[in-house]
Short mmCIF file of C-alpha atoms in Angstrom, two decimals:
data_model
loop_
_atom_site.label_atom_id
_atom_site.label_comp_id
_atom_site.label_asym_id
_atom_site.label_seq_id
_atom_site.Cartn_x
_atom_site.Cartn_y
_atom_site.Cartn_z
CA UNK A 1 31.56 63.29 -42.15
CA UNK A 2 33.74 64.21 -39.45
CA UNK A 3 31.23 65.28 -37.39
CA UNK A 4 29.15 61.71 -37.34
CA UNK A 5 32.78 60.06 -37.05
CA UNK A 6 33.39 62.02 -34.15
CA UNK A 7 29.39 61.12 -32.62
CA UNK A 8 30.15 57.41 -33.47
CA UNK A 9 33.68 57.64 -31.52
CA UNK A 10 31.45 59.15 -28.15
CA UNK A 11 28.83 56.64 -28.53
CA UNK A 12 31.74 54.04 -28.56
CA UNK A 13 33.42 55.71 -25.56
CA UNK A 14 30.13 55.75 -23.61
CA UNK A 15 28.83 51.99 -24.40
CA UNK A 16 32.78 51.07 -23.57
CA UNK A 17 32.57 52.53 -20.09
CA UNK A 18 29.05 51.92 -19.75
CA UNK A 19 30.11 48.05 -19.83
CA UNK A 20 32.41 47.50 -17.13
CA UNK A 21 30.07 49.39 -15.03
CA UNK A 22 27.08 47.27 -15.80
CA UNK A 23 29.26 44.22 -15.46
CA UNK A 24 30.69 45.39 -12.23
CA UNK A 25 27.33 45.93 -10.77
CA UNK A 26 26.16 42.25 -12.11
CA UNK A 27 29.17 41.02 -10.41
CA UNK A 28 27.90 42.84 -7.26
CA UNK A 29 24.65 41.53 -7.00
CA UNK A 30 26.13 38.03 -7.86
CA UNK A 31 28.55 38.71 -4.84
CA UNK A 32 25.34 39.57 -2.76
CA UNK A 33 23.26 36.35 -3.95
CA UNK A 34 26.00 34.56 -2.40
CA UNK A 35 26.59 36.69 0.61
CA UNK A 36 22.54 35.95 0.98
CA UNK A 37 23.30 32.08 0.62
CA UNK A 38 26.41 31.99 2.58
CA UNK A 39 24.34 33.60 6.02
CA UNK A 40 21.53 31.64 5.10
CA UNK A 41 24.13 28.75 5.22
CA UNK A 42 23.46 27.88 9.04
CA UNK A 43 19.68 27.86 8.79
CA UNK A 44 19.97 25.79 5.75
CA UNK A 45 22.22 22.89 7.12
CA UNK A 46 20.22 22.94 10.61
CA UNK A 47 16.78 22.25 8.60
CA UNK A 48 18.76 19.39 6.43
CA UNK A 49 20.16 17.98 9.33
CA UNK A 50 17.01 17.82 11.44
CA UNK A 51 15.36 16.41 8.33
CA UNK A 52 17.83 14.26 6.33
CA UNK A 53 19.11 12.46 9.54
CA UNK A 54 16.56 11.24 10.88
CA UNK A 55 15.18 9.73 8.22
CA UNK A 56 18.51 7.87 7.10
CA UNK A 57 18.24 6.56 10.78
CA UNK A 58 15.12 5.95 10.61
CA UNK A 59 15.81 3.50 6.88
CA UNK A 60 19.10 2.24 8.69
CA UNK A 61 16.62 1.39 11.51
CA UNK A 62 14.55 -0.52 9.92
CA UNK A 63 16.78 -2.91 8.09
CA UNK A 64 18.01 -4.23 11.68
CA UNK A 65 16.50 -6.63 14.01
CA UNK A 66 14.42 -6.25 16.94
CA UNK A 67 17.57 -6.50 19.30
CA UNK A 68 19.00 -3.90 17.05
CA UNK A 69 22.23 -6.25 16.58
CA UNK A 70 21.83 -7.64 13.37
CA UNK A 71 21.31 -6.62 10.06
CA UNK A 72 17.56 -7.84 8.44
CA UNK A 73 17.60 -6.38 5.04
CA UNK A 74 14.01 -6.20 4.22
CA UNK A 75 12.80 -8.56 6.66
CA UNK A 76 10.61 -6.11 8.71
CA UNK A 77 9.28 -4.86 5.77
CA UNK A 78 8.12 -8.34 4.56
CA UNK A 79 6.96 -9.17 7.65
CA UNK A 80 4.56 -6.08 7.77
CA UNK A 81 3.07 -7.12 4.03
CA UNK A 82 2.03 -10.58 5.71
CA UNK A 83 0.36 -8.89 8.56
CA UNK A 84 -3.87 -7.98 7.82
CA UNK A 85 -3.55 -5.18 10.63
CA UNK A 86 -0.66 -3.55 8.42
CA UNK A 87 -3.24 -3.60 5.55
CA UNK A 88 -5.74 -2.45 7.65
CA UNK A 89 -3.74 0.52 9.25
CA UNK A 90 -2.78 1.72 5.73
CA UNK A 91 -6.35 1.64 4.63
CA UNK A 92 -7.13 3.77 7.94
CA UNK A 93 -4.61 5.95 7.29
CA UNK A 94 -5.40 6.83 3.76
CA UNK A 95 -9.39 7.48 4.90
CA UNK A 96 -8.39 9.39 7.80
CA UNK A 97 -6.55 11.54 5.83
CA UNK A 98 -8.40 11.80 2.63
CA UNK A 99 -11.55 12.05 4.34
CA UNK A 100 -10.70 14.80 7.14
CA UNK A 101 -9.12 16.73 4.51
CA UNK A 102 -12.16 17.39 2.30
CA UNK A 103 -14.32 17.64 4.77
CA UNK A 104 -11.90 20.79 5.93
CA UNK A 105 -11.29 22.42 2.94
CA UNK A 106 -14.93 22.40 2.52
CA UNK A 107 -16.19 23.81 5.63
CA UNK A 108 -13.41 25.98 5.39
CA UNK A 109 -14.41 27.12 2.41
CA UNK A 110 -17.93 28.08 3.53
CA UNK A 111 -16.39 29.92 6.49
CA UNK A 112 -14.51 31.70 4.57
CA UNK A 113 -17.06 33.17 2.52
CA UNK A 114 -19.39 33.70 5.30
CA UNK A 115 -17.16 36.08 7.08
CA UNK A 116 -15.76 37.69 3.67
CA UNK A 117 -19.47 39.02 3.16
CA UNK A 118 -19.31 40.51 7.07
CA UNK A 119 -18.18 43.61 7.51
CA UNK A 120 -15.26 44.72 8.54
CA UNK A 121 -15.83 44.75 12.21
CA UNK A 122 -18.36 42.03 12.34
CA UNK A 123 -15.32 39.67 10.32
CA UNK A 124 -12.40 40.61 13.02
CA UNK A 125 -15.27 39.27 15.70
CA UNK A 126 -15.31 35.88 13.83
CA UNK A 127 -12.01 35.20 12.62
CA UNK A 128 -11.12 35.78 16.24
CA UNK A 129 -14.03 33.44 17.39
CA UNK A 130 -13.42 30.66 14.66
CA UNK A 131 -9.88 30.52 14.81
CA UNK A 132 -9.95 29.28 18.65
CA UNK A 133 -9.96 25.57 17.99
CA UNK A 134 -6.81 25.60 15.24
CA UNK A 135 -4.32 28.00 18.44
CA UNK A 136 -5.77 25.47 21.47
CA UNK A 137 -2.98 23.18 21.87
CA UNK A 138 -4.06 20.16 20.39
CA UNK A 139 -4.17 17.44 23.31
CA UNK A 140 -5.98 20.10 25.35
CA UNK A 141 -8.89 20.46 22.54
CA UNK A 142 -8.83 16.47 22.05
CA UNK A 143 -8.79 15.87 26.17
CA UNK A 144 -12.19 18.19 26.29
CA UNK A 145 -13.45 15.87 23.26
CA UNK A 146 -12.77 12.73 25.00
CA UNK A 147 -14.71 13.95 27.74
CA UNK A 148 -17.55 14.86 25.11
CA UNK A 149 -17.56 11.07 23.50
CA UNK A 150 -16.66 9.24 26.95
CA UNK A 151 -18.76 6.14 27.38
CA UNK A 152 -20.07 6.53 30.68
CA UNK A 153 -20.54 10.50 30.81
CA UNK A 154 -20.34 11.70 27.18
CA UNK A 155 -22.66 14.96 26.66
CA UNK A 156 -24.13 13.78 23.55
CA UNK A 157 -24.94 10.69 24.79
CA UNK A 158 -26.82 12.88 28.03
CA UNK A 159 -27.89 15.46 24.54
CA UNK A 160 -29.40 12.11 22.74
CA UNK A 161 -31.30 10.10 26.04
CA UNK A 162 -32.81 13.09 26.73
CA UNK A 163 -34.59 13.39 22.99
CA UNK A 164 -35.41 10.12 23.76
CA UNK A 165 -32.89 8.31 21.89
CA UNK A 166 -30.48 5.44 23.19
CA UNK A 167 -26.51 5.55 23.85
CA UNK A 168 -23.79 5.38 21.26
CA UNK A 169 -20.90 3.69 21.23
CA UNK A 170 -18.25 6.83 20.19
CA UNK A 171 -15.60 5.41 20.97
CA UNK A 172 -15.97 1.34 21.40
CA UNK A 173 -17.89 0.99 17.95
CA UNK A 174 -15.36 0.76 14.83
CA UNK A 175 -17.59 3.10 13.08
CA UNK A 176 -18.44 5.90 15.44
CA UNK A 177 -14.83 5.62 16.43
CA UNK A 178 -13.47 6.58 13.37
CA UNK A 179 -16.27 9.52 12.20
CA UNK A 180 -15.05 10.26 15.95
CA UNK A 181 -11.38 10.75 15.33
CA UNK A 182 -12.06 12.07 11.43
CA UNK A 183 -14.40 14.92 13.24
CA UNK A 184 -12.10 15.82 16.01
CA UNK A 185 -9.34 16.87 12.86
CA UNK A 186 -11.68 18.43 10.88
CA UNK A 187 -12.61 20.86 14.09
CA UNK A 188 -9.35 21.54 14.38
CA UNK A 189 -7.86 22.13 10.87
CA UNK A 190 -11.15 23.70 9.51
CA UNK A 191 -10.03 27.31 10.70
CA UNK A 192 -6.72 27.04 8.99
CA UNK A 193 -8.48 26.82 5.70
CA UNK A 194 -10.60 29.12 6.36
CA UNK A 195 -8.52 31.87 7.26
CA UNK A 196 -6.19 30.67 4.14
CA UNK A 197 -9.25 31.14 1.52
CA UNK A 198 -10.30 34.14 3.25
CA UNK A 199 -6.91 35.68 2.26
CA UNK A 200 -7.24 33.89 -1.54
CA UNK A 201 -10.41 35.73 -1.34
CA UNK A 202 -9.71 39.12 -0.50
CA UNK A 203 -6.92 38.76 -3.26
CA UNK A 204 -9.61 38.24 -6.21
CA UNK A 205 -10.24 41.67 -7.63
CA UNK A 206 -13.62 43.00 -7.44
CA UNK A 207 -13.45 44.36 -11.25
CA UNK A 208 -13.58 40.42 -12.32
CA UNK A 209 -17.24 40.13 -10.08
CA UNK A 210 -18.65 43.71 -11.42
CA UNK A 211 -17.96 42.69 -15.05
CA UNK A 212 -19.59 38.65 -14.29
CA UNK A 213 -22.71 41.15 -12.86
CA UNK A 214 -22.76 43.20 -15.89
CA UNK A 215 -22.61 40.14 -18.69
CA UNK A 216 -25.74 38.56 -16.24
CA UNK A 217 -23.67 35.77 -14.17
CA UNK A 218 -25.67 34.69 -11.14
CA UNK A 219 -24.05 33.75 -7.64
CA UNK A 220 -23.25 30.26 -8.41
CA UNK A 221 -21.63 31.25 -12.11
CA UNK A 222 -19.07 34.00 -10.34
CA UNK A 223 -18.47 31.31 -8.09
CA UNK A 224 -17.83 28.27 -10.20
CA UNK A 225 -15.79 30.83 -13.18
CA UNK A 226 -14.02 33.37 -11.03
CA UNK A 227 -13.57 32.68 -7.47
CA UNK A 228 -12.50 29.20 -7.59
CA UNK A 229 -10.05 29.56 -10.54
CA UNK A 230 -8.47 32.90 -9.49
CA UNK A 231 -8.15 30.37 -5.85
CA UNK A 232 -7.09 26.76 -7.40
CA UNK A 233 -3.58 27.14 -6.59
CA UNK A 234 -3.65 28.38 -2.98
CA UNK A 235 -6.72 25.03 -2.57
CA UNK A 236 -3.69 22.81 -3.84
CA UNK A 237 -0.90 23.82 -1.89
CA UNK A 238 -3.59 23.98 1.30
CA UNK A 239 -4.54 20.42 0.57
CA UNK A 240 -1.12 19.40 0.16
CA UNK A 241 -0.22 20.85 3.43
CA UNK A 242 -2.84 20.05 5.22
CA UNK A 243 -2.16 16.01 3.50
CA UNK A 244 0.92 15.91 5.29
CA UNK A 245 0.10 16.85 8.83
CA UNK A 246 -3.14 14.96 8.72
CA UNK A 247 -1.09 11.83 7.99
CA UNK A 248 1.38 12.69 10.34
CA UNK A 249 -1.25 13.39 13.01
CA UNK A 250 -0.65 11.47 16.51
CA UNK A 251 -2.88 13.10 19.19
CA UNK A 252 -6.13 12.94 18.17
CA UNK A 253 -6.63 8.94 17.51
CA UNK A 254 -3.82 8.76 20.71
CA UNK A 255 -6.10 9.86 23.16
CA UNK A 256 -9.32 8.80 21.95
CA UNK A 257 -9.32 5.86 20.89
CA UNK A 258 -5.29 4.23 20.80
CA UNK A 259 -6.02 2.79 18.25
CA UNK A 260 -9.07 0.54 19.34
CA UNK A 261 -11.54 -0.89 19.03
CA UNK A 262 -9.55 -3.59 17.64
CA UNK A 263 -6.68 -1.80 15.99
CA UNK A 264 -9.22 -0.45 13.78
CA UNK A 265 -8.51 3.25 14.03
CA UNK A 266 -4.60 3.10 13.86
CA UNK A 267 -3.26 5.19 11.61
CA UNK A 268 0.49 5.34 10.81
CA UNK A 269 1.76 7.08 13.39
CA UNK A 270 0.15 5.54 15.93
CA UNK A 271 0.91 2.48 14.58
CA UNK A 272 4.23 2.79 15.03
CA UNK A 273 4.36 4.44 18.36
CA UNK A 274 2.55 1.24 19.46
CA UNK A 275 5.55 -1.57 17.49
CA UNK A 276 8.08 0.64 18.59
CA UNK A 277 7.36 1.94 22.04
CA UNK A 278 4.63 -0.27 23.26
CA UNK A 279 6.14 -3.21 22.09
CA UNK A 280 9.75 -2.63 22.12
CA UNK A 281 10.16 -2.86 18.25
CA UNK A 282 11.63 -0.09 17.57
CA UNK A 283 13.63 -1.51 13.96
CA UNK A 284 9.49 -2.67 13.18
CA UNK A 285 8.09 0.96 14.35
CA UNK A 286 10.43 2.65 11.97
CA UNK A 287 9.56 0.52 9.11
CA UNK A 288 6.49 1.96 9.54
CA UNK A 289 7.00 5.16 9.63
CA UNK A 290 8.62 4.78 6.32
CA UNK A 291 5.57 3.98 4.24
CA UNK A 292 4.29 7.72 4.98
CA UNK A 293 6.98 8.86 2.75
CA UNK A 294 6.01 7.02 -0.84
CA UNK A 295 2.28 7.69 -0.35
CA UNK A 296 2.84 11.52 0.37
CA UNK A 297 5.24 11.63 -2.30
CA UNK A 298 2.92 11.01 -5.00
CA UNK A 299 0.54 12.99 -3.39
CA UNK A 300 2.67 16.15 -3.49
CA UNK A 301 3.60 15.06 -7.49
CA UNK A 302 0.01 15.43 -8.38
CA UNK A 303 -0.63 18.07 -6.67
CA UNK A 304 2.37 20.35 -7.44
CA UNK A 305 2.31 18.97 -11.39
CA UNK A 306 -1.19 20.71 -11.52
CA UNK A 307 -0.12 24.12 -9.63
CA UNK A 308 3.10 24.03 -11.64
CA UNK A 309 1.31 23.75 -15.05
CA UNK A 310 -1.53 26.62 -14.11
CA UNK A 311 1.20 28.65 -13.63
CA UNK A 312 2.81 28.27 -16.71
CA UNK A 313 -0.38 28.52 -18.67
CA UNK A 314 -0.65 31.87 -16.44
CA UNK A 315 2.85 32.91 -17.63
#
């Protein structure tokens, strides 16, 4: 009896100092957490700042008049839901983006499994090769596509006389201009999904595809039940992603078209390069910039709802 006292009295002893010690190293890491935060502190505020700011100046902005003296309330924005080219440019906007985007993650999509079949040295080769147009700076690539669509010395036009075709319009016709600017994007973001599936892809493991093989799945079966379900959540945030610069893209409809013919390729943001710069309403340019913000935020809800929710049912 005195024996198990005594054992009970160690154990006691031992789970008493064991405490503090496991308390003092909690308080430890909680000390580094915020050690972590506090040097992270700078980064932090310089990110905020270059975000937050500039788009409270770009609200307070808007709300002012075109001499930038008084204060307008909501007038440009009322203004802009009276105007039929506002309407227009948010239609163009929303095609543009939509449109470029799926036509991306597609082709990206192929690539990627194209060169995930090559081997090893034959996919270094192509991810080299088909990366080119995403690294070319961006006015550069568009410049040598101008030159490509131009209407008086465009190569396809030379391509299409010579199969005995006639000329096309690219870039004066409101529908070739706008497969125009929505193919120019998809050249250039194509090899960023690609190169982001390709990495989805060589995460799936290889056990998953030699038990489909066993239980008889064909191609399109390992496809459609393994690959693009072990690959859904890196697809959303992609598409999310690539949402946001797409509608945020300048460039490509700057120097192709400017927005012709007819305003009928404007897109937000050159849209409001054109009220605020061109025309010298810069309080009207801002307000529509703004309108990016609501129709990417319920993009990213949508999106992030669904990645959020696999990964629970994951959990």
């Amino acid at each position: 009896m005195a024996d198990g006292t005594a054992t009970l009295a160690q154990m006691g002893v031992a789970r008493s100092a064991a405490g503090p010690r496991r308390g003092g190293l909690h308080r430890m890491m909680r000390r580094q957490s915020t050690t972590a935060f506090l040097l992270c502190l700078p980064l932090l505020a310089l990110v905020l700042g270059l975000m937050i700011f500039p788009a409270f100046y770009a609200g307070w902005l808007a709300m002012l008049n075109k001499s930038m003296e008084r204060f307008v309330g909501l007038g440009n924005f009322t203004f802009l839901f009276q105007r039929e080219t506002f309407w227009n440019v948010v239609w163009q906007s929303c095609i543009f983006a939509i449109t470029a985007v799926f036509f991306k993650a597609l082709i990206g999509f192929i690539l990627a499994h194209l060169v995930h079949v090559l081997p090893t040295k034959g996919q270094r080769k192509w991810r080299g090769m088909l990366l080119v147009p995403w690294v070319m700076p961006l006015a550069i690539g568009t410049l040598a596509w101008w030159w490509l669509l131009d209407p008086s010395y465009s190569a396809f036009n030379w391509v299409i006389r010579a199969a005995g075709g006639e000329n096309i319009a690219w870039l004066g016709d409101t529908f070739w201009a706008r497969f125009s600017v929505i193919l120019v994007n998809v050249w250039y973001g194509a090899p960023f999904f690609m190169i982001m599936y390709l990495a989805a892809l060589k995460s799936v493991p290889e056990q998953l595809y030699e038990a489909a093989a066993i239980d008889g799945a064909n191609a399109w079966q390992k496809l459609w039940h393994i690959t693009l379900p072990m690959m859904r959540n890196i697809i959303s945030i992609t598409v999310l992603f690539s949402l946001i610069v797409t509608f945020a893209n300048f460039d490509i409809v700057r120097i192709l078209t400017n927005g012709g013919p007819r305003d009928t390729t404007h897109i937000f943001a050159t849209y409001s390069f054109a009220l605020g710069i061109g025309s010298g309403d810069i309080p009207l340019g801002a307000a529509v910039s703004l309108f990016m913000f609501p129709i990417l935020g319920v993009f990213a809800i949508f999106i992030l709802r669904g990645v959020r929710r696999r990964a629970d049912t994951m959990g």
